[in-house]
CSV table of C-alpha atoms and ligand atoms in Angstrom, one decimal:
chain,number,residue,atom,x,y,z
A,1,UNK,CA,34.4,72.9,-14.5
A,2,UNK,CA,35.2,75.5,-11.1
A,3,UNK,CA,35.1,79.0,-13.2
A,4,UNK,CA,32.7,78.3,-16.4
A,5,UNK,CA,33.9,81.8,-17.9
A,6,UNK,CA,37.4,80.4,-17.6
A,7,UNK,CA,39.1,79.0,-20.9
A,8,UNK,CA,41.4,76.1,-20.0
A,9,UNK,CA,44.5,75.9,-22.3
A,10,UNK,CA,44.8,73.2,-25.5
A,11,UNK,CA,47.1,72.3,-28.2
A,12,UNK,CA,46.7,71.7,-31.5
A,13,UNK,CA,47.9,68.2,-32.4
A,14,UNK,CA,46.9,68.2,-35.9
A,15,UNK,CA,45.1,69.6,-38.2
A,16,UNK,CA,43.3,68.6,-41.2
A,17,UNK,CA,41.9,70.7,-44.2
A,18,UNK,CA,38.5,68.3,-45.1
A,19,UNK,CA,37.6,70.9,-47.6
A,20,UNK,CA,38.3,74.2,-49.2
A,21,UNK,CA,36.6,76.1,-46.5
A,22,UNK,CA,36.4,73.6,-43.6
A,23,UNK,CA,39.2,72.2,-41.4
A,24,UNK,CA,39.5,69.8,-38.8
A,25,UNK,CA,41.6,70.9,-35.4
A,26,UNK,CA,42.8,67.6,-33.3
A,27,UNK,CA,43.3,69.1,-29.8
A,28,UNK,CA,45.0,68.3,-26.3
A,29,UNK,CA,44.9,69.5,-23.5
A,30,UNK,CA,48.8,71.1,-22.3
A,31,UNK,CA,47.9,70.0,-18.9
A,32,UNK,CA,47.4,66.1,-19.2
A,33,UNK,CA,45.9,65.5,-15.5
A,34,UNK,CA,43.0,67.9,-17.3
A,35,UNK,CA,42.9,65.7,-20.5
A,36,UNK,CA,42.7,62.9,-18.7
A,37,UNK,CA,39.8,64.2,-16.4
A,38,UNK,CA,38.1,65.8,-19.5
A,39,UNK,CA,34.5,64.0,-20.3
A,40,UNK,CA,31.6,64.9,-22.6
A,41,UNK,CA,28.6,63.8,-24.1
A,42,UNK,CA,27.8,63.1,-28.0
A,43,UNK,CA,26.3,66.4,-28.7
A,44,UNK,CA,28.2,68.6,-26.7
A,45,UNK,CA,30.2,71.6,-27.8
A,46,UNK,CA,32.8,73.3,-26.9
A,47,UNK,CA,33.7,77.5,-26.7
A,48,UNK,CA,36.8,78.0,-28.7
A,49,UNK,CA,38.5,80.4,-27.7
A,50,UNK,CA,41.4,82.4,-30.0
A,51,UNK,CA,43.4,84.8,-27.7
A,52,UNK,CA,42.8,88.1,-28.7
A,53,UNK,CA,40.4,87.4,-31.4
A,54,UNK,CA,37.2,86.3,-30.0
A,55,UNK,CA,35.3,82.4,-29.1
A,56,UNK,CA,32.8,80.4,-31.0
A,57,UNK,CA,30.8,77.5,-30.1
A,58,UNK,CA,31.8,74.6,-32.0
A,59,UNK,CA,30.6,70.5,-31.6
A,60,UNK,CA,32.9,67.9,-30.2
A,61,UNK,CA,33.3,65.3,-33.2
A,62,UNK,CA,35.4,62.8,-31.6
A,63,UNK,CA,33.9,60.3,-30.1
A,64,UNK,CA,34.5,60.0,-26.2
A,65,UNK,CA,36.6,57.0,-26.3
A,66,UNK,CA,39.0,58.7,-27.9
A,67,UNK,CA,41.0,60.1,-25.3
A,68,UNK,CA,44.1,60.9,-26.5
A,69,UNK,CA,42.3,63.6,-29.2
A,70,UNK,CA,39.4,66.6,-28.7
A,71,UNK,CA,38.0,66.8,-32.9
A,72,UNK,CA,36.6,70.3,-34.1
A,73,UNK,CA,35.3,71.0,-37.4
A,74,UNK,CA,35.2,74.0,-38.4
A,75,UNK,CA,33.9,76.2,-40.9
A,76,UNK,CA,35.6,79.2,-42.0
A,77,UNK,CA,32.6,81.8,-42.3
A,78,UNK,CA,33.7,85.0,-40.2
A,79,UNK,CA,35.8,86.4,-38.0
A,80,UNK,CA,36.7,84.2,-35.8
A,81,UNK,CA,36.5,81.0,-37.4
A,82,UNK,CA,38.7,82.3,-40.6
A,83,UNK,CA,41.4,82.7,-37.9
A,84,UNK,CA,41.2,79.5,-36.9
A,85,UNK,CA,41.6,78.4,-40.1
A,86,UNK,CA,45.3,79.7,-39.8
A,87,UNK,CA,46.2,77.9,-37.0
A,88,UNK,CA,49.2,75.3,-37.2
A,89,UNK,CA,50.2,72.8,-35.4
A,90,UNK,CA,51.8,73.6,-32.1
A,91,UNK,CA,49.1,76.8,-31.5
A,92,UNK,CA,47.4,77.5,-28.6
A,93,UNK,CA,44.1,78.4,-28.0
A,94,UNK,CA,42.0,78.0,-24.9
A,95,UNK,CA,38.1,76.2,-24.6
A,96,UNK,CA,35.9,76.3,-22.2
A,97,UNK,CA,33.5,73.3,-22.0
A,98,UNK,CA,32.3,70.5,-22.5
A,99,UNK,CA,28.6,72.6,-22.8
A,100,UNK,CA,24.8,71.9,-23.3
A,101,UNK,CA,22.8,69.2,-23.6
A,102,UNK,CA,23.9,65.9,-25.9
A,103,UNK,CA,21.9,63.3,-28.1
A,104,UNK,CA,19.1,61.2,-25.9
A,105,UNK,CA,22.0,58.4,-25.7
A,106,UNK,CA,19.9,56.4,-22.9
A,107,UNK,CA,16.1,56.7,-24.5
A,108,UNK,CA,18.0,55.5,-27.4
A,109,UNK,CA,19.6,52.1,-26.5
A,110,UNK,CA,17.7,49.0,-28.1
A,111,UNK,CA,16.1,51.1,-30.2
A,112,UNK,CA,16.5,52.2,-34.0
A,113,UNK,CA,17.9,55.1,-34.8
A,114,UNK,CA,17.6,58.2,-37.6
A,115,UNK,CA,20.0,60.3,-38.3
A,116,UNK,CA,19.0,63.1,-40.8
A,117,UNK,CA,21.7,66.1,-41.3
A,118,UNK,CA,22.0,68.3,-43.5
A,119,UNK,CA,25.6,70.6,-44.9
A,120,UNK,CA,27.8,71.2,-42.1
A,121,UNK,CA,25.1,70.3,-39.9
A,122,UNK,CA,26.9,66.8,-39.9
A,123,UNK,CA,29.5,67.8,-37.9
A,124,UNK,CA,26.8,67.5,-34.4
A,125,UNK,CA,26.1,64.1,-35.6
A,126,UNK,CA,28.9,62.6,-36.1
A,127,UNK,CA,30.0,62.0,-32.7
A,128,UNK,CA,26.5,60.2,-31.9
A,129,UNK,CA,27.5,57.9,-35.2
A,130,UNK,CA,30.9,56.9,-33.6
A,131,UNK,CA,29.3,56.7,-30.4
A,132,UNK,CA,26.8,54.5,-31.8
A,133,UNK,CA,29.1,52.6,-34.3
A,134,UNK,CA,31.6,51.7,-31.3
A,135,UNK,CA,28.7,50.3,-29.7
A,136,UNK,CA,26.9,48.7,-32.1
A,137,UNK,CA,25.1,45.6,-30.2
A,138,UNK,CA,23.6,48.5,-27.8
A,139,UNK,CA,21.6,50.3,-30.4
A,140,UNK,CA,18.9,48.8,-33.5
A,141,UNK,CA,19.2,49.7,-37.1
A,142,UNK,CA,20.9,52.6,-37.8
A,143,UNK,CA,19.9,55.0,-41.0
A,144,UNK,CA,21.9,58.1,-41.7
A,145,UNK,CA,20.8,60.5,-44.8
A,146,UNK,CA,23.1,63.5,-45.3
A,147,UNK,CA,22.1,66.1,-47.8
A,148,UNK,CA,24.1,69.2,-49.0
A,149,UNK,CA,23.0,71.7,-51.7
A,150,UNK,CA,26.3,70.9,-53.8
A,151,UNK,CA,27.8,67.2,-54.2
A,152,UNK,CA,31.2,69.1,-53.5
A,153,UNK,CA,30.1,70.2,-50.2
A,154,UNK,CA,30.4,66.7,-49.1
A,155,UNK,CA,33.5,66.1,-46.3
A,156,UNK,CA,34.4,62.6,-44.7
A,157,UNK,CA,33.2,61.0,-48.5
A,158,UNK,CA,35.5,58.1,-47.2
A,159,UNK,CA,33.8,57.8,-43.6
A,160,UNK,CA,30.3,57.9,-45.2
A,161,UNK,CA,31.7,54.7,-47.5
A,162,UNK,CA,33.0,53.0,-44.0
A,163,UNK,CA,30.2,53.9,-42.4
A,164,UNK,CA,28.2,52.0,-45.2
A,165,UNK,CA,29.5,48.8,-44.9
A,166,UNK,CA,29.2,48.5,-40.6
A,167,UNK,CA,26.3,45.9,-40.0
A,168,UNK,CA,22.9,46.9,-40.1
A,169,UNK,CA,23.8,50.3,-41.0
A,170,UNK,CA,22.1,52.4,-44.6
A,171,UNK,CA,23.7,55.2,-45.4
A,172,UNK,CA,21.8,57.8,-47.9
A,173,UNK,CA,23.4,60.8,-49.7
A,174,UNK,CA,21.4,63.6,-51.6
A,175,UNK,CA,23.0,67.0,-53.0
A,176,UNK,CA,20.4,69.5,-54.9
A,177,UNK,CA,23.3,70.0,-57.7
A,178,UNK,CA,25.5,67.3,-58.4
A,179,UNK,CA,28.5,66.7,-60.8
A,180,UNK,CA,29.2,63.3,-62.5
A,181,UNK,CA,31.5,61.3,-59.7
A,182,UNK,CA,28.2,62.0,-57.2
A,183,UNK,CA,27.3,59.0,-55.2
A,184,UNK,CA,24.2,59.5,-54.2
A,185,UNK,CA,20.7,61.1,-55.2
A,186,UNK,CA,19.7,64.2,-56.5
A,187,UNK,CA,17.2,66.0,-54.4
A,188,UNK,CA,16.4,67.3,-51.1
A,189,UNK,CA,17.2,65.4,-48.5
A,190,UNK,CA,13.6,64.5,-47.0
A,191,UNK,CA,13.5,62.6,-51.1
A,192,UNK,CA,15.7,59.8,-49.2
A,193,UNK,CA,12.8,59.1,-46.8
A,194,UNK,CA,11.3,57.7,-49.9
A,195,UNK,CA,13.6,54.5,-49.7
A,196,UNK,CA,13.7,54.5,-45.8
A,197,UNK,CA,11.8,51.7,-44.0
A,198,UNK,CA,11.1,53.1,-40.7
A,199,UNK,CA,9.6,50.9,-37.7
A,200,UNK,CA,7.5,53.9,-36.3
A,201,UNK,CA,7.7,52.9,-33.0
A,202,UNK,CA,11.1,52.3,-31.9
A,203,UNK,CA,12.8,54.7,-33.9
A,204,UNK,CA,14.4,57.6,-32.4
A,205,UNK,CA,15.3,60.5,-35.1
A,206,UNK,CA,18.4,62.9,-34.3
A,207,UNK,CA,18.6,65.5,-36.4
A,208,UNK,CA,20.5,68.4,-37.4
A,209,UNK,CA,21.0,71.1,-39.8
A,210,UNK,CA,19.6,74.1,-41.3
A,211,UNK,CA,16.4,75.2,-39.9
A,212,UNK,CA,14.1,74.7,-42.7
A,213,UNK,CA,15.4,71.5,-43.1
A,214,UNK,CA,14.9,70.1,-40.1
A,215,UNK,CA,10.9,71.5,-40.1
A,216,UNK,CA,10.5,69.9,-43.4
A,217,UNK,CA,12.0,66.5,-42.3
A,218,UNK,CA,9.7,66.7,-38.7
A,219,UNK,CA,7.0,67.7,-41.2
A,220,UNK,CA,7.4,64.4,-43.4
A,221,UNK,CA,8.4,62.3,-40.1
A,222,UNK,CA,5.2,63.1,-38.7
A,223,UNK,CA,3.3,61.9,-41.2
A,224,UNK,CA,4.8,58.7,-41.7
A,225,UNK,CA,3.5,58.1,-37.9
A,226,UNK,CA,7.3,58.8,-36.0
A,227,UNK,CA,6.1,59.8,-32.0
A,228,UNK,CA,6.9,64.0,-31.9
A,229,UNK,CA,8.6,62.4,-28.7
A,230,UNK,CA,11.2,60.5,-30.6
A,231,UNK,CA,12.5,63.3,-32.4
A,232,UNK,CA,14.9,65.2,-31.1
A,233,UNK,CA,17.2,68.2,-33.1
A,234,UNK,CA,20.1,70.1,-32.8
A,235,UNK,CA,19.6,73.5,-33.0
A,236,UNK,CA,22.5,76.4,-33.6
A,237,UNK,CA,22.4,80.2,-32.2
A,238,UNK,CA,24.7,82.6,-32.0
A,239,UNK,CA,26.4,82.5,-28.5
A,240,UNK,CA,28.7,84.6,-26.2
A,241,UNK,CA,28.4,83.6,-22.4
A,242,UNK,CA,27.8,79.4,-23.4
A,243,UNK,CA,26.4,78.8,-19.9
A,244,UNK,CA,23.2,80.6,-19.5
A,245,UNK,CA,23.5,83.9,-18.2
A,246,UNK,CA,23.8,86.5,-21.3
A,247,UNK,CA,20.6,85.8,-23.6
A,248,UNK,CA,22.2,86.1,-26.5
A,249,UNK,CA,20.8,82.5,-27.6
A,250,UNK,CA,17.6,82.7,-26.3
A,251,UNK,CA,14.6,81.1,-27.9
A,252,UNK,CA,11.1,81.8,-26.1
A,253,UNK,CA,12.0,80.6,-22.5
A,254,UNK,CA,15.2,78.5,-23.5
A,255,UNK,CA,18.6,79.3,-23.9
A,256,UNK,CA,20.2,76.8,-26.6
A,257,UNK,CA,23.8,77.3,-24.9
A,258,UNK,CA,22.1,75.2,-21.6
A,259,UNK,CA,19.0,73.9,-22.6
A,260,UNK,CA,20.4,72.2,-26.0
A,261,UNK,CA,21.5,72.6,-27.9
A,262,UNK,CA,20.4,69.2,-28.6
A,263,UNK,CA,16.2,69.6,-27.5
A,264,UNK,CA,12.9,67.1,-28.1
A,265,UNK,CA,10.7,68.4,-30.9
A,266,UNK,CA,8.1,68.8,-28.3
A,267,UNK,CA,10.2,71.0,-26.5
A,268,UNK,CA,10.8,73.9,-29.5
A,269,UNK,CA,7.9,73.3,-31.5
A,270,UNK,CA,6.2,76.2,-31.1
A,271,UNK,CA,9.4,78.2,-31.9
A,272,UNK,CA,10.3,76.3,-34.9
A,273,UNK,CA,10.2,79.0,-38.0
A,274,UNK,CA,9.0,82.0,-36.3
A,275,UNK,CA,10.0,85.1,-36.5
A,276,UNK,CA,12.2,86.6,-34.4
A,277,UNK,CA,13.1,83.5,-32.6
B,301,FAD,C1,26.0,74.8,-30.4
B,301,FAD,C2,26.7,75.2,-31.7
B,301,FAD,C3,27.6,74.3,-32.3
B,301,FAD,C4,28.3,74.7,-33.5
B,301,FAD,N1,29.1,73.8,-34.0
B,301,FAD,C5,29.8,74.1,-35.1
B,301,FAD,C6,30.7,73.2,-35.7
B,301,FAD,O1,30.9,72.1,-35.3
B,301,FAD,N2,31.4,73.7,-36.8
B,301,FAD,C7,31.2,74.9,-37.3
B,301,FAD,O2,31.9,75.2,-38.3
B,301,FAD,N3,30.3,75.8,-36.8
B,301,FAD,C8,29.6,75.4,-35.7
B,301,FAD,N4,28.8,76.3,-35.2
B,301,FAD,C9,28.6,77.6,-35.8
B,301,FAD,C10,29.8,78.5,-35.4
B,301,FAD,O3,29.7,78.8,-34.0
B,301,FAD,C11,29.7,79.9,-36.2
B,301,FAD,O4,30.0,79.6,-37.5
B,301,FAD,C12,30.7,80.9,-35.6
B,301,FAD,O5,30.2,81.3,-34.3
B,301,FAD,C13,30.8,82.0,-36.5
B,301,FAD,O6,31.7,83.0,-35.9
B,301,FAD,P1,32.7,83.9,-36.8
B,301,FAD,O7,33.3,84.9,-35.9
B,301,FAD,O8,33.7,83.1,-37.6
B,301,FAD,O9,31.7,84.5,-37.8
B,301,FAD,P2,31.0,86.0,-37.7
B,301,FAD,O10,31.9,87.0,-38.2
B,301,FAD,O11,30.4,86.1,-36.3
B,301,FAD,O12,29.8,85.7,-38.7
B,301,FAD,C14,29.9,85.2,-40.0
B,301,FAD,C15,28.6,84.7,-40.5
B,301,FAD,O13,28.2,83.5,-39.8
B,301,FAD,C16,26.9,83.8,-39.2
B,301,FAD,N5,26.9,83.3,-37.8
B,301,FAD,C17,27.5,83.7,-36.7
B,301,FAD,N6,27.3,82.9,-35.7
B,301,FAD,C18,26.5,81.9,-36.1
B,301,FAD,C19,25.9,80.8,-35.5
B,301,FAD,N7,26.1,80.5,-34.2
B,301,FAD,N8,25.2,80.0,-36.3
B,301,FAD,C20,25.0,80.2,-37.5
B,301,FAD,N9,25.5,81.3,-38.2
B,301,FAD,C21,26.3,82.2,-37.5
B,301,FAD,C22,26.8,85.3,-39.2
B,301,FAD,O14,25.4,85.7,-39.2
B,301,FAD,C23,27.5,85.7,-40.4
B,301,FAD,O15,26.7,85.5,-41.6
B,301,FAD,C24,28.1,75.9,-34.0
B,301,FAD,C25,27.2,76.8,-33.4
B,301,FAD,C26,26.5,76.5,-32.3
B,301,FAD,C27,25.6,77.4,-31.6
B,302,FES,S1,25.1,82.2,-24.9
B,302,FES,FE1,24.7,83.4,-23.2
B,302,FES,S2,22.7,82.6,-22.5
B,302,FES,FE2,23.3,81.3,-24.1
């Protein structure tokens, strides 16, 4: 990337409405030597930029083999966002990217692997799933609990069922409030630890998701003997520069545009839950 304030055109290929506020937009590059050349880590995100409207940081959900497609999802919560939301097929926008830090990809090969989300906080992890998925023989057991506060709130239903049946792979759904067709628990997600048998040792734990989530998950993990070390989480601010230089996602000494936003528990814990950070 020469300019890193300079948004590099796309196109929307496709895009696909996941649920009644989120959307998914499939995009390619209109210069293909720069799709070709484009590379990114699970993890990564992306500055989307809407011409005259304003940019947002959003995750890369595609996973990095394929090529031929750059996956946002998106939720439509504000300004920007609920403009891309009316986007079509054929629009252009511009991104700048890929930015931050991704999942721990190397301390996690031949090891187990946690993945704990939680709402919309999926969308981070699921590029680290198909990465891992793809790559199955690389990487131990693989447990994935989602929670969301409503059983409705639940995108990718189908992927979750897929991503049930890959070998050596539990999947583990929770919704606090959840109508009849539900098919999973009811409950928080840290409940689904419960029925979780986790090799302390070699398990590295990815999470992502609200904030008090993720403390009470680390909280539980802890205490079941997990290494602070192995845990690493995703954390979300709100953004303007991306790369460092304005402050507006500063938390203590880090900036979660360059220094995440993917970081090792040991790394943020002392900024976890307070105040002002
Ligand atoms: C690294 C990173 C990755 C992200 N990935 C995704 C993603 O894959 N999909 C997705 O839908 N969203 C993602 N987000 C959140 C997304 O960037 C915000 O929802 C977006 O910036 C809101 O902009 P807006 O103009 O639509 O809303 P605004 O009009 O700015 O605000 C609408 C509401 O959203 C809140 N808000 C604004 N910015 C953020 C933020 N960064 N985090 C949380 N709340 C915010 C505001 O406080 C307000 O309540 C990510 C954020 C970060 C930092
Ligand atoms: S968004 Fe500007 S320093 Fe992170």
């Amino acid at each position: 990337m020469d300019n890193p304030y300079l948004p590099r055109e796309v196109e929307v290929i496709e895009r696909i409405q996941e649920s009644p506020d989120t959307f998914t937009l499939r995009l390619r590059f209109t210069d293909p030597s720069q799709h070709a050349s484009y590379r990114y880590a699970p993890g990564q995100f992306n500055m989307l930029y809407l011409y005259g409207v304003g940019e947002v940081p959003i995750s890369i959900v595609s996973d990095i083999e394929d090529v031929h497609m750059l996956d946002h999802t998106i939720r439509a919560v504000g300004r920007v966002t609920k403009a891309l939301a009316t986007l079509k097929t054929g629009a252009r926008l511009g991104i700048r990217g890929p930015l931050g830090q991704g999942w721990p990809l190397r301390q996690a090969q031949g090891q187990d692997v946690l993945i704990v989300t939680g709402g919309l906080g999926c969308a981070p992890s699921v590029s680290v799933i198909r990465h891992i998925l793809r790559r199955r023989g690389q990487f131990g057991h693989l447990t994935i609990l989602q929670g969301v506060k409503h059983s409705n709130d639940l995108i990718w239903r189908d992927q979750y069922t897929t991503w049930a049946k890959q070998p050596d792979t539990q999947v583990l759904l929770a919704a606090d409030v959840t109508t009849a067709d539900w098919i999973g628990q009811q409950g928080l997600v840290t409940t689904l630890l419960d029925d979780v048998n986790l090799a302390a040792t070699r398990t590295i734990v990815m999470l992502c998701g609200p904030e008090p989530m993720m403390i009470a998950t680390i909280e539980r993990l802890l205490a079941d003997g997990i290494p602070p070390t192995q845990i690493w989480l995703s954390m979300e601010r709100n953004m303007q520069c991306g790369v460092g230089h304005c402050g507006h996602c500063q938390i203590g000494p880090l900036f979660v545009c360059r220094d995440g936003p993917v970081f090792n528990y040991p790394t943020v814990a002392p900024l976890l839950g307070v105040r002002g950070f």
